[in-house]
Coordinates of C-alpha atoms and ligand atoms in Angstrom, one line a residue:
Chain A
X1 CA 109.6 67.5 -57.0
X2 CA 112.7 65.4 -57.8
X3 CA 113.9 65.3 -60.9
X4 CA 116.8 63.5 -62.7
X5 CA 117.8 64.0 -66.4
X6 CA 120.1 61.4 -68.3
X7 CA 121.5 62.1 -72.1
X8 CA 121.4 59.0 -74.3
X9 CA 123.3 60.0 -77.6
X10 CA 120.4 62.4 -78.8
X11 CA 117.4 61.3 -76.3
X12 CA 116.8 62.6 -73.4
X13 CA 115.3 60.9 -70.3
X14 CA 113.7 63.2 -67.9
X15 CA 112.7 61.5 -64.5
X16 CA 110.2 62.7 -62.1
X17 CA 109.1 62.1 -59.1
X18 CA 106.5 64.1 -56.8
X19 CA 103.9 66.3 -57.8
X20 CA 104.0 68.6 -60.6
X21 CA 101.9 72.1 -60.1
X22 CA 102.3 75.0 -60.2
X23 CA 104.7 75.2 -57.4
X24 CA 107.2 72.2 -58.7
X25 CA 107.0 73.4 -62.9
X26 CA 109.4 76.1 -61.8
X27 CA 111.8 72.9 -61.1
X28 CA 110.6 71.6 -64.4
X29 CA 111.6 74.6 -66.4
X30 CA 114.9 74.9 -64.5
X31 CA 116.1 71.2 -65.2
X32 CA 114.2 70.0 -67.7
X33 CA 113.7 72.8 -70.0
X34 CA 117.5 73.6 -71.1
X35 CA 118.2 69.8 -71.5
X36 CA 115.8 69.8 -74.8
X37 CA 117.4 72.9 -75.8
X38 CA 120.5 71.0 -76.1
X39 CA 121.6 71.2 -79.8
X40 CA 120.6 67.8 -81.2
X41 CA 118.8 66.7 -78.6
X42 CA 115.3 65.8 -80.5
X43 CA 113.6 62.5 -78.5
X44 CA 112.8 63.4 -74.7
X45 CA 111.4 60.6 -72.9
X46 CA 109.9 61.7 -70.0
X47 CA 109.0 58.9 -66.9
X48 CA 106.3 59.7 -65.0
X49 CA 106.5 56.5 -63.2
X50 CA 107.1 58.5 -59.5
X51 CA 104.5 61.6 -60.3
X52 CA 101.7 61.0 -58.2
X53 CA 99.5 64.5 -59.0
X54 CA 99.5 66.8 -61.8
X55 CA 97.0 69.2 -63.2
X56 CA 96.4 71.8 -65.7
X57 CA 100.1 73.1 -64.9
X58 CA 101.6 70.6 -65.6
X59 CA 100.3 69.5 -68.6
X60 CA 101.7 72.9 -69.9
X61 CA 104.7 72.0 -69.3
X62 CA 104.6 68.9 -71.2
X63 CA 102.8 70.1 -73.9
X64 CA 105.4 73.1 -74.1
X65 CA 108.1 70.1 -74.5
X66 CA 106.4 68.5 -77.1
X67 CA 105.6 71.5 -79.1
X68 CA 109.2 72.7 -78.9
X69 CA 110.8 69.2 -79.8
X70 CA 108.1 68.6 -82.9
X71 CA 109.3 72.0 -84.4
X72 CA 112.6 70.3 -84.1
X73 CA 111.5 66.8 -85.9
X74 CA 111.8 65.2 -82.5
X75 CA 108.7 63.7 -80.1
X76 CA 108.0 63.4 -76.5
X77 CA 107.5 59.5 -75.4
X78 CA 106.0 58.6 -71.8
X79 CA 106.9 56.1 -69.6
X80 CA 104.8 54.7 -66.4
X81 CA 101.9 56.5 -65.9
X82 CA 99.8 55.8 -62.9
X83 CA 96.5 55.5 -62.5
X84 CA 95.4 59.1 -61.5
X85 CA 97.8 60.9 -63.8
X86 CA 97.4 58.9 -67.0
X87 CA 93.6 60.2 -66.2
X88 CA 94.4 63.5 -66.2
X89 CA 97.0 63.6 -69.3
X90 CA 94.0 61.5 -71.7
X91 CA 91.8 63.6 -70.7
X92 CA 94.3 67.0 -71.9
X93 CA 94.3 64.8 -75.3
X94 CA 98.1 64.1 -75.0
X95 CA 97.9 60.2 -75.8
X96 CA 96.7 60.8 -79.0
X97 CA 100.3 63.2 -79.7
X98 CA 102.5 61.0 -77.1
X99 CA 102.9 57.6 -77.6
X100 CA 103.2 56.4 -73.8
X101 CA 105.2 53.1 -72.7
X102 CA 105.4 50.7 -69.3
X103 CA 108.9 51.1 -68.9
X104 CA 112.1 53.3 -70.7
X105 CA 113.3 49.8 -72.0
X106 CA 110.2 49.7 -74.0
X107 CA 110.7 53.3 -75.3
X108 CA 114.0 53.1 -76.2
X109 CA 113.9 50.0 -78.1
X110 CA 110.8 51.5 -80.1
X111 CA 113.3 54.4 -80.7
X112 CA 116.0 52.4 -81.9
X113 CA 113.7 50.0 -84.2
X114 CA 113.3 53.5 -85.9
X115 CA 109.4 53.7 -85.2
X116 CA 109.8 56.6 -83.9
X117 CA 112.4 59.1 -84.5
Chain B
X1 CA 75.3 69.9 -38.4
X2 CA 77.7 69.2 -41.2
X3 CA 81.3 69.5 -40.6
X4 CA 82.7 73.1 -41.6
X5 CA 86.6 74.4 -42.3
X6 CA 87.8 77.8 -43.9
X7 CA 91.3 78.2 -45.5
X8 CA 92.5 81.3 -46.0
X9 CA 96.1 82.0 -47.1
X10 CA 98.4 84.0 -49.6
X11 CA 98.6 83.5 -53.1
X12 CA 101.7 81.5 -53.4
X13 CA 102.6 79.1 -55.4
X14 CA 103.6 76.8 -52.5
X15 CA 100.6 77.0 -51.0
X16 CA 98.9 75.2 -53.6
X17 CA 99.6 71.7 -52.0
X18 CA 98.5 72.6 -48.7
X19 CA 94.8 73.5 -50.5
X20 CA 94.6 70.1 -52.0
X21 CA 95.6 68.2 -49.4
X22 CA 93.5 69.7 -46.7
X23 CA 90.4 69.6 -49.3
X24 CA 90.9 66.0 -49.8
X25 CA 92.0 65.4 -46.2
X26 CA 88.6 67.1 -45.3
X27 CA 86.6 65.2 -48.3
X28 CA 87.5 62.0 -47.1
X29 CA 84.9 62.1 -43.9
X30 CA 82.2 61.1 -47.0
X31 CA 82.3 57.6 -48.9
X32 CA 84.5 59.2 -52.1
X33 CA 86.7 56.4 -53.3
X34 CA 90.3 57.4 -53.7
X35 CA 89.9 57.9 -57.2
X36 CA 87.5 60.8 -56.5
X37 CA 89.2 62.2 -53.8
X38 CA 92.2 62.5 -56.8
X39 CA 89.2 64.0 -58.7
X40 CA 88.6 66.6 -56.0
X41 CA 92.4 67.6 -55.2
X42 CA 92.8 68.2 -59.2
X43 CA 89.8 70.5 -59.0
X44 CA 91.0 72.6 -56.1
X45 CA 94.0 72.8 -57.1
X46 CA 92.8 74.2 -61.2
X47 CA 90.8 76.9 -58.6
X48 CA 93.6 77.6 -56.6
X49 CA 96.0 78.2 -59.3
X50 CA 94.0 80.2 -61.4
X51 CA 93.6 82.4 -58.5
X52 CA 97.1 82.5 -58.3
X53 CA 98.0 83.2 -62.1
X54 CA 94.9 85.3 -62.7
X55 CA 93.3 86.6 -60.1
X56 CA 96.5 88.4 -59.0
X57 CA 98.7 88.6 -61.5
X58 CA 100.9 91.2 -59.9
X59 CA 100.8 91.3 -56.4
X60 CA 99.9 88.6 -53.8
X61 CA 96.6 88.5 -52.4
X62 CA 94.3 86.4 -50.1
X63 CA 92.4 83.3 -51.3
X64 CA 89.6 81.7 -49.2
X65 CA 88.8 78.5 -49.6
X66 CA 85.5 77.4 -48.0
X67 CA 85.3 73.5 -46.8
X68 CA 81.9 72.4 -46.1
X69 CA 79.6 69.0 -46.2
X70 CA 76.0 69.2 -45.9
X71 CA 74.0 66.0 -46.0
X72 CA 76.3 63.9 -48.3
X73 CA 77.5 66.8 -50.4
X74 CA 81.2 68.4 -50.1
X75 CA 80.7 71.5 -51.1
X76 CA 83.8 73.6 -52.2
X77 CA 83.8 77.3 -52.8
X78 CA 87.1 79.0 -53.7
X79 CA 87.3 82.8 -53.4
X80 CA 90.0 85.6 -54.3
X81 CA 89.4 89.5 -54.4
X82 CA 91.8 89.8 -57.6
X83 CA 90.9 91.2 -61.2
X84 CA 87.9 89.5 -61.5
X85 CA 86.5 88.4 -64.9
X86 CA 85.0 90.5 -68.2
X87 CA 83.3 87.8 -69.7
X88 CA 82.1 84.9 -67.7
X89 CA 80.1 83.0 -70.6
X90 CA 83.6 83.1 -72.3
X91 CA 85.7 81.6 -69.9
X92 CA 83.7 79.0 -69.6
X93 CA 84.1 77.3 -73.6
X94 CA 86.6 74.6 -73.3
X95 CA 90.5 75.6 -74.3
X96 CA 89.3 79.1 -73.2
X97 CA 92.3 81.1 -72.1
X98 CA 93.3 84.6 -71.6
X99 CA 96.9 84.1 -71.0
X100 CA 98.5 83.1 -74.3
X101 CA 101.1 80.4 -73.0
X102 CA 97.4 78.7 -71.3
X103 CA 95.2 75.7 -72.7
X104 CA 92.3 76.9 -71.1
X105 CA 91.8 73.2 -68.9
X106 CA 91.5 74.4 -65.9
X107 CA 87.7 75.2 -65.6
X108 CA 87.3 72.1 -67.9
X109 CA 88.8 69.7 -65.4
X110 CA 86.8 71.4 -62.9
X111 CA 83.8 70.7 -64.8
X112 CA 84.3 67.3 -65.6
X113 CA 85.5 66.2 -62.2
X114 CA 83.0 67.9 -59.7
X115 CA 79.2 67.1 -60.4
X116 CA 78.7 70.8 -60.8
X117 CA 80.2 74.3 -60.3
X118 CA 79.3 77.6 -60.6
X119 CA 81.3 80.5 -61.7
X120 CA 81.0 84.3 -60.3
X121 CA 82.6 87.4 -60.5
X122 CA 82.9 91.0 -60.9
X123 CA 85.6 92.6 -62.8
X124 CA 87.9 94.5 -60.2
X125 CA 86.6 92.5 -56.9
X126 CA 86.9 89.2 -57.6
X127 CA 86.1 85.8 -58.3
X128 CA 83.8 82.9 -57.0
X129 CA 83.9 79.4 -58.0
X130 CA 81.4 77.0 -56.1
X131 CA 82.4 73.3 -56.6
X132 CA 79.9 70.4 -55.4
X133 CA 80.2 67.0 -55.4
X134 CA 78.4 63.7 -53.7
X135 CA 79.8 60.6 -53.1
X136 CA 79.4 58.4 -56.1
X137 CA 78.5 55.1 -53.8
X138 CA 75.8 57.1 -52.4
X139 CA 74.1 58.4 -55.8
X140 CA 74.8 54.7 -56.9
X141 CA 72.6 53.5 -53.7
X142 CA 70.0 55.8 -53.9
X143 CA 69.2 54.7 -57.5
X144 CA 68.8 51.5 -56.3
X145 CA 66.6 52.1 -53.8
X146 CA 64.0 54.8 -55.9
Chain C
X1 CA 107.1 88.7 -46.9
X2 CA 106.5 85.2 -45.2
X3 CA 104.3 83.1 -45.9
X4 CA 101.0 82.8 -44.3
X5 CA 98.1 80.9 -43.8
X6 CA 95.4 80.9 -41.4
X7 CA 92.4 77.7 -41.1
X8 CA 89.5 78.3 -38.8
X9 CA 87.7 74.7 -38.3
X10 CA 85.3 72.6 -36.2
X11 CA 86.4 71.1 -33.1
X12 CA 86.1 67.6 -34.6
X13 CA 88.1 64.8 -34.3
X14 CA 88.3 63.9 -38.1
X15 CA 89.4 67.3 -38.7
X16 CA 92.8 67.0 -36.5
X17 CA 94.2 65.3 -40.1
X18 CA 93.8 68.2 -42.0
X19 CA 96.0 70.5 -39.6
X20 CA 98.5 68.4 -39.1
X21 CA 98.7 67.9 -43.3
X22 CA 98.2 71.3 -43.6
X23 CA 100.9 72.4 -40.7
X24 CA 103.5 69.8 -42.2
X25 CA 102.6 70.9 -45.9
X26 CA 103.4 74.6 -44.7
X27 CA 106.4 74.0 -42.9
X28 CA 107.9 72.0 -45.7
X29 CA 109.0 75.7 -47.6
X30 CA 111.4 75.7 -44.9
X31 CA 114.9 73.5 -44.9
X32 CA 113.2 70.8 -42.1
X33 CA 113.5 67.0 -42.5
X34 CA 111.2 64.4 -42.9
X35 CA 111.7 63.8 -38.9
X36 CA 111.4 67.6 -38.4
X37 CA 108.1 67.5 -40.2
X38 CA 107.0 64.6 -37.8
X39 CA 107.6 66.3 -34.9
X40 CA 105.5 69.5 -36.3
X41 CA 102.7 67.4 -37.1
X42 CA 103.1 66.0 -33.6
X43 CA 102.8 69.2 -31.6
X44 CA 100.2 70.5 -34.2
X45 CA 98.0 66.9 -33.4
X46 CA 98.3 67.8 -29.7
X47 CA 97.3 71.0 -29.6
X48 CA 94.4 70.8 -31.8
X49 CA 93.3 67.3 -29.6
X50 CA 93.2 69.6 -26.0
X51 CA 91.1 72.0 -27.8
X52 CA 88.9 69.2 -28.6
X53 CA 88.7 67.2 -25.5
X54 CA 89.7 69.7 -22.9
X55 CA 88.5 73.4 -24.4
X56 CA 84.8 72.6 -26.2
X57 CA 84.4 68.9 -23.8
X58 CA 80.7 69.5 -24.8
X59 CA 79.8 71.4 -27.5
X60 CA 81.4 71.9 -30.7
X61 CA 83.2 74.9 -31.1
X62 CA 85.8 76.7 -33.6
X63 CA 89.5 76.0 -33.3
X64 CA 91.8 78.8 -35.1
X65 CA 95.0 77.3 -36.6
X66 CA 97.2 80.2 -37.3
X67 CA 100.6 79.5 -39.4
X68 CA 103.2 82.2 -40.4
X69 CA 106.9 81.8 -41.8
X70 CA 108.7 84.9 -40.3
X71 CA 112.2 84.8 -41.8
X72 CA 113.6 80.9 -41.1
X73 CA 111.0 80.4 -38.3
X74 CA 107.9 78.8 -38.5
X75 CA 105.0 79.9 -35.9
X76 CA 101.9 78.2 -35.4
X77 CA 99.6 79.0 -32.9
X78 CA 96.1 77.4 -32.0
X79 CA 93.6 79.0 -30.3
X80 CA 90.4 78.6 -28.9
X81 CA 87.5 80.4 -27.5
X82 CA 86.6 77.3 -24.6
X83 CA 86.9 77.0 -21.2
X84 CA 90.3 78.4 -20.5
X85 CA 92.8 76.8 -18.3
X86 CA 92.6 77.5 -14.5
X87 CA 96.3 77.4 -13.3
X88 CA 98.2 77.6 -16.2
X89 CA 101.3 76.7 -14.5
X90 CA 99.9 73.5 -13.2
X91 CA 99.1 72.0 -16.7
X92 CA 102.6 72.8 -17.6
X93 CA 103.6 70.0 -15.5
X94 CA 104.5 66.7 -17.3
X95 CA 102.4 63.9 -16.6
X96 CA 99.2 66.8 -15.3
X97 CA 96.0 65.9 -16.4
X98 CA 92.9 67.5 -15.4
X99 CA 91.2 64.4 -17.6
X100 CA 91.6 60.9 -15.3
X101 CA 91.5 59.1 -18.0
X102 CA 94.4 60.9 -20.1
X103 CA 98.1 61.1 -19.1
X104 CA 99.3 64.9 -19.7
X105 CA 101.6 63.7 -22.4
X106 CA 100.3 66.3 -25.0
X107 CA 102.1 69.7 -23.4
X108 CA 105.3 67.9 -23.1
X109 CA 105.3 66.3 -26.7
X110 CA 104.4 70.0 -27.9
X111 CA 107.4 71.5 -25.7
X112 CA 109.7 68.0 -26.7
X113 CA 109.2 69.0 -30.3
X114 CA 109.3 72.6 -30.8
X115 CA 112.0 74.9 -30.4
X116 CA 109.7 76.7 -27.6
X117 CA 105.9 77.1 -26.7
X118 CA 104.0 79.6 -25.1
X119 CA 100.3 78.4 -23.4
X120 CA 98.2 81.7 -22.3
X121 CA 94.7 81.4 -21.3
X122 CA 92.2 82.9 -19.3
X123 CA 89.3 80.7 -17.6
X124 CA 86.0 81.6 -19.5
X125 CA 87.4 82.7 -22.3
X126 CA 89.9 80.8 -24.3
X127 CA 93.4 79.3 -24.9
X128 CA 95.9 80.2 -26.7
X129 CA 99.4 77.6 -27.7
X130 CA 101.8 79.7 -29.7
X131 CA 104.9 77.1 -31.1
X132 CA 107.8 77.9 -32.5
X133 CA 110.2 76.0 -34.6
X134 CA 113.4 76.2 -36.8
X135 CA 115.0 74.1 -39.4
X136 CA 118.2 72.2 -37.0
X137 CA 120.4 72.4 -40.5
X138 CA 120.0 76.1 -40.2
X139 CA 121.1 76.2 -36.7
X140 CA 123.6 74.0 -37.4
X141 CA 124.9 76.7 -40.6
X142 CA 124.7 79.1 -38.2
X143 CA 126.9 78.2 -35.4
X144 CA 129.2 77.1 -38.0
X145 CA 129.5 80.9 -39.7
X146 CA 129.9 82.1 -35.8
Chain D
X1 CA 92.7 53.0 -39.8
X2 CA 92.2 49.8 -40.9
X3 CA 92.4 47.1 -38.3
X4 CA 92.2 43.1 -38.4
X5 CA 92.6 41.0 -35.6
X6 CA 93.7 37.3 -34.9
X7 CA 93.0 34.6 -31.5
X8 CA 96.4 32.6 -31.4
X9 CA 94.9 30.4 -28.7
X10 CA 95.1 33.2 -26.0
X11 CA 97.0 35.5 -27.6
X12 CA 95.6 38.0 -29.6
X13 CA 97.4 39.9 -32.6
X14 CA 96.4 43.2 -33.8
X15 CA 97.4 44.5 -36.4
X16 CA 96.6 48.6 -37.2
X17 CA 96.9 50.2 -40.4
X18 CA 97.4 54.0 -41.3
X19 CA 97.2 57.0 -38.2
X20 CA 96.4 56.6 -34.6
X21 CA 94.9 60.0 -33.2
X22 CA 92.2 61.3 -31.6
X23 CA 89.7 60.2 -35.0
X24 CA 90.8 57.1 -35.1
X25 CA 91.1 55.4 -31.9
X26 CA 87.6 55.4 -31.9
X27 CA 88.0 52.1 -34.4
X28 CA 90.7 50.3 -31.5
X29 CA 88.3 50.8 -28.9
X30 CA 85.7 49.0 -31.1
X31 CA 88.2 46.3 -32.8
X32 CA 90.9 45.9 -30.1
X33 CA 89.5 46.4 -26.6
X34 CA 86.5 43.7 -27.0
X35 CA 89.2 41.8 -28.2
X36 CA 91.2 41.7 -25.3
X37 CA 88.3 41.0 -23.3
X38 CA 88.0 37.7 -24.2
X39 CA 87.6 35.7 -21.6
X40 CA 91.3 33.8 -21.0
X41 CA 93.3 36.6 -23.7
X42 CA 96.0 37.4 -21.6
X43 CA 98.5 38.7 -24.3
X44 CA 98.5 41.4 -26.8
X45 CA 100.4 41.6 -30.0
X46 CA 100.0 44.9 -31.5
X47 CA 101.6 45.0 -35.0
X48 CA 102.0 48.5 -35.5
X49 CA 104.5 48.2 -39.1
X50 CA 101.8 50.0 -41.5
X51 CA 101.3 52.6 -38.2
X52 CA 102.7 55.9 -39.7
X53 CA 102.0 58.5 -37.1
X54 CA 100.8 58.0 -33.7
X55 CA 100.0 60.9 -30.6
X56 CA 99.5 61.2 -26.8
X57 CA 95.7 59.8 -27.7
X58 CA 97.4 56.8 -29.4
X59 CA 99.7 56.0 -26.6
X60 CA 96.8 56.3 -24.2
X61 CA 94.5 53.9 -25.9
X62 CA 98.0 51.6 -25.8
X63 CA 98.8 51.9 -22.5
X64 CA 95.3 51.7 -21.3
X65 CA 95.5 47.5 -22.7
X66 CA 98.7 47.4 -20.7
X67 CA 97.1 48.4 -17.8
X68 CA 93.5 46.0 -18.4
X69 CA 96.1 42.9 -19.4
X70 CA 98.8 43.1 -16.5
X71 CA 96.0 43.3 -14.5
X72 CA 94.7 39.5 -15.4
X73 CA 98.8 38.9 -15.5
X74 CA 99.4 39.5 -18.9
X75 CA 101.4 42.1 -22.0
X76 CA 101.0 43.5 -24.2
X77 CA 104.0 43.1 -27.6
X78 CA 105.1 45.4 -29.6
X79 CA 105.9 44.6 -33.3
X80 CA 107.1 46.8 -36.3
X81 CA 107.8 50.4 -34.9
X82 CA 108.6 52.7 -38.0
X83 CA 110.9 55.5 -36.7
X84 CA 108.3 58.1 -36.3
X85 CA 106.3 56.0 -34.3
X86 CA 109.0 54.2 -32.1
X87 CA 110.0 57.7 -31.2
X88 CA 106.9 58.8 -29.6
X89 CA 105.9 55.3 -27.9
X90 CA 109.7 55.9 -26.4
X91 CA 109.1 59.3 -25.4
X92 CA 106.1 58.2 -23.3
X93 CA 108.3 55.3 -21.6
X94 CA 106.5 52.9 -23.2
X95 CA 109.4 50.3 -24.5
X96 CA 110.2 50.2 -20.2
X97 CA 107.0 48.1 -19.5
X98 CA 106.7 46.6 -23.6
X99 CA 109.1 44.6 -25.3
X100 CA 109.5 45.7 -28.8
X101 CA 110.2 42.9 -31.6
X102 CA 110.8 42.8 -35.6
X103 CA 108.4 40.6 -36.7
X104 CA 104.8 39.0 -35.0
X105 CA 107.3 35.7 -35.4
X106 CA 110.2 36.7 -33.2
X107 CA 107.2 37.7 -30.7
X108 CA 104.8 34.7 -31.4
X109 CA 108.6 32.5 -30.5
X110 CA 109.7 34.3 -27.2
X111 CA 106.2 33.9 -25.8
X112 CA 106.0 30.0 -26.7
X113 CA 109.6 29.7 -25.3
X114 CA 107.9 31.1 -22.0
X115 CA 110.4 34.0 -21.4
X116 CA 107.3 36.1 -21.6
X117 CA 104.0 35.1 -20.1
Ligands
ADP1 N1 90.1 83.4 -60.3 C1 90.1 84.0 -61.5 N2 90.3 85.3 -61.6 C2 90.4 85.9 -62.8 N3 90.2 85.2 -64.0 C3 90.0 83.9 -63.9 C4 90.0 83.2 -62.7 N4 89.8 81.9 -63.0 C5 89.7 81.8 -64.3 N5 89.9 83.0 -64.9 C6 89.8 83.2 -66.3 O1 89.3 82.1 -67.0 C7 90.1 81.7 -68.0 C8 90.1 80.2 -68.2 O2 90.5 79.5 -67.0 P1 91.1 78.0 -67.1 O3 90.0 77.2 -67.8 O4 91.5 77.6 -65.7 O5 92.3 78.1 -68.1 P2 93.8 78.8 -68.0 O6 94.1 78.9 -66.5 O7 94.7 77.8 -68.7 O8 93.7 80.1 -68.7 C9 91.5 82.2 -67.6 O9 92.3 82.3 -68.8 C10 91.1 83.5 -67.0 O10 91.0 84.5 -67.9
ADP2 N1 93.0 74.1 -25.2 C1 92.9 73.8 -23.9 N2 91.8 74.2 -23.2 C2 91.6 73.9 -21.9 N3 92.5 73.2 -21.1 C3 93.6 72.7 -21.8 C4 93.8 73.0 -23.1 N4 95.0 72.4 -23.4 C5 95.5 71.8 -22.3 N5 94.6 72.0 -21.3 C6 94.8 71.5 -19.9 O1 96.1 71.1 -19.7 C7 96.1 69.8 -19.2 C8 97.4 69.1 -19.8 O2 97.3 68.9 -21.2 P1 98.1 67.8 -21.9 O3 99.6 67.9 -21.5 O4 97.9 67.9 -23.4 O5 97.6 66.4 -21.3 P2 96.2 65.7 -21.5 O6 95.5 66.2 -22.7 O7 96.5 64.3 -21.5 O8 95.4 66.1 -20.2 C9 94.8 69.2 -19.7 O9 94.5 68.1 -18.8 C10 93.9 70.3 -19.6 O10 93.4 70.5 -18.2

């Protein structure tokens, strides 16, 4: 799993790329993880658009991300789900907490039209 | 004869991959579309895991993992000699989970993406989970032709 | 401990996929490249293709595929329990073939791509390749410390 | 592997898709070698760009149109070798009897320009 993370003011983008199991979550909580526990960091938008596989594990780890950020006021937005993943992650019910996006563009401008926030 | 392939390796994290590929790598001798054969690595890989996290929550063990098609069926069974489980009937409701940080999907995406499964174990030697699944082409022909 | 994992299949040509996915898949916990990978799923390809075609020519049989990480070196060895191998030392030869139709190019890709190879059989009984490999960045780390 | 093939007159273009191995070949023998059979087919172009791994059984089942073509005074081409693949095919001395082009083109050109035939 490669993963790059990029600070915009208070979002964060998270990128992935790989698969994200129980083997590669251990990179998620190293890289990903202390990012959101920046003070002030409250949006993470998380792109997906490289993961080709993830199961129960990695829904976690998600899920641990958004439940940390709401406590916070904040959200967790996805961006370029494919086919076999965007399965997986309706199926966990996290579309109807996550709103999900084709591309970062899309989620950052819903972000700064204040729809989200 | 059906084909027939054994796996048997240590409970590592890392080996997780290897599991679900050579399951899928194996499936694919059947007519599963590539959507199921995403269906199958998912569920190998919830079995695989959970061996991992729960079976042996200490120490590493050995899981087998059991490749074999009969007729048109892949059939799937996933075995570890680790803590076993108390109550089966439990572990089986949806969101189930012993470990707190868990969401209890694991079985439940094994459920929903094999046509069936069965779970067995014995608390203290271990844990079976049989997974079948058929070709959805095939059950799709056959219809049409009873 | 190193990692281990062991798969015991049918001598079947759609099963030669799975160990070479599984090979490269287990290899990949060590520091080898994409082109390092290739080669192991190379050698792992040929050895489990003579068990097919040379070591069961006419019945199906089981091929062991036996993969170990022993500190930064992987070992896979393949075996068999088919016909053996007569004179070892002749099949070592590049461009040998016992098969007319074949061109003996398997033993010398396996000995091309891993750091070393042992072949040990006994006519009646069985073969056995044994292949070695390391990571070349490691080497290269290496010589550079010494 | 997936495998289409073309009649350009007498040349005939093959074009493989995915692994060559010991499974697989089995689908050249029954796609390509007919092929090549043809009465009058004297060259082979064998587009190998979506080829990602080949082995000694792949080379043989190459090698083995080499040696029906030149036979009846013909080639066989070689287009699109990934690195993986190029490696091998070089390892078995195969680019010393088979020139290797880019594109089916740059092959399709030299042969009409009669430097190959
Ligand atoms: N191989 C196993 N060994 C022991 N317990 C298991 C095993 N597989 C599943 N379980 C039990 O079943 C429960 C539900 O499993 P699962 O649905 O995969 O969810 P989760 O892994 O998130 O807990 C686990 O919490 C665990 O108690
Ligand atoms: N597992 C095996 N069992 C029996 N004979 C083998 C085995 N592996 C290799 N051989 C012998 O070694 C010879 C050389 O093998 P190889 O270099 O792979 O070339 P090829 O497969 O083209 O013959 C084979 O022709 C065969 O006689």
């Amino acid at each position: 799993m490669d993963i790059t993370t990029e600070l915009e003011g208070n979002i964060l983008i998270a990128r992935l790329a790989g698969e994200l199991d129980i083997e590669t979550v251990q990179a998620f909580r190293e890289k990903v993880v202390p990012e959101t526990e920046r003070p002030g960091v409250k949006t993470l938008i998380l792109n997906l658009n490289k993961v080709s596989f993830i199961d129960s594990t990695g829904i976690g780890a998600i899920l641990g991300r958004y439940r940390f950020l709401e406590k916070k006021g904040g959200k967790v937005l996805l961006v370029g789900l494919k086919a076999p993943v965007k399965k997986i992650i309706k199926m966990a019910g996290l579309l109807e907490i996550m709103p999900e996006y084709s591309s970062e563009e899309k989620a950052l401008n819903e972000i700064g039209e204040g729809r989200i926030a | 004869m059906g084909n027939h392939a054994h796996i048997s390796m240590l409970s590592r994290s890392n080996n997780v991959g290897l599991a679900r590929l050579a399951a899928a790598s194996f499936a694919s001798e059947l007519d599963f579309t590539l959507n199921e054969l995403e269906e199958i690595k998912v569920a190998v890989s919830e079995a695989v895991t959970n061996c991992i996290i729960h079976a042996y929550p200490l120490e590493e063990g050995i899981i087998e993992i059991d490749m074999r098609i009969e007729g048109e069926e892949l059939i799937i069974v996933v075995e570890d000699k680790g803590v076993g489980i108390e109550d089966v009937e439990a572990v089986l409701q949806p969101n189930y989970s012993t470990k707190e940080e868990h969401m209890g999907l694991g079985l439940a995406f094994i459920d929903s993406f094999m046509d069936r499964f069965e779970l067995s174990s014995e608390p203290g030697k271990g844990t079976i989970v049989q997974m079948y699944k058929t070709p959805e082409k095939l059950k799709n022909r056959k219809e049409a032709i009873s």
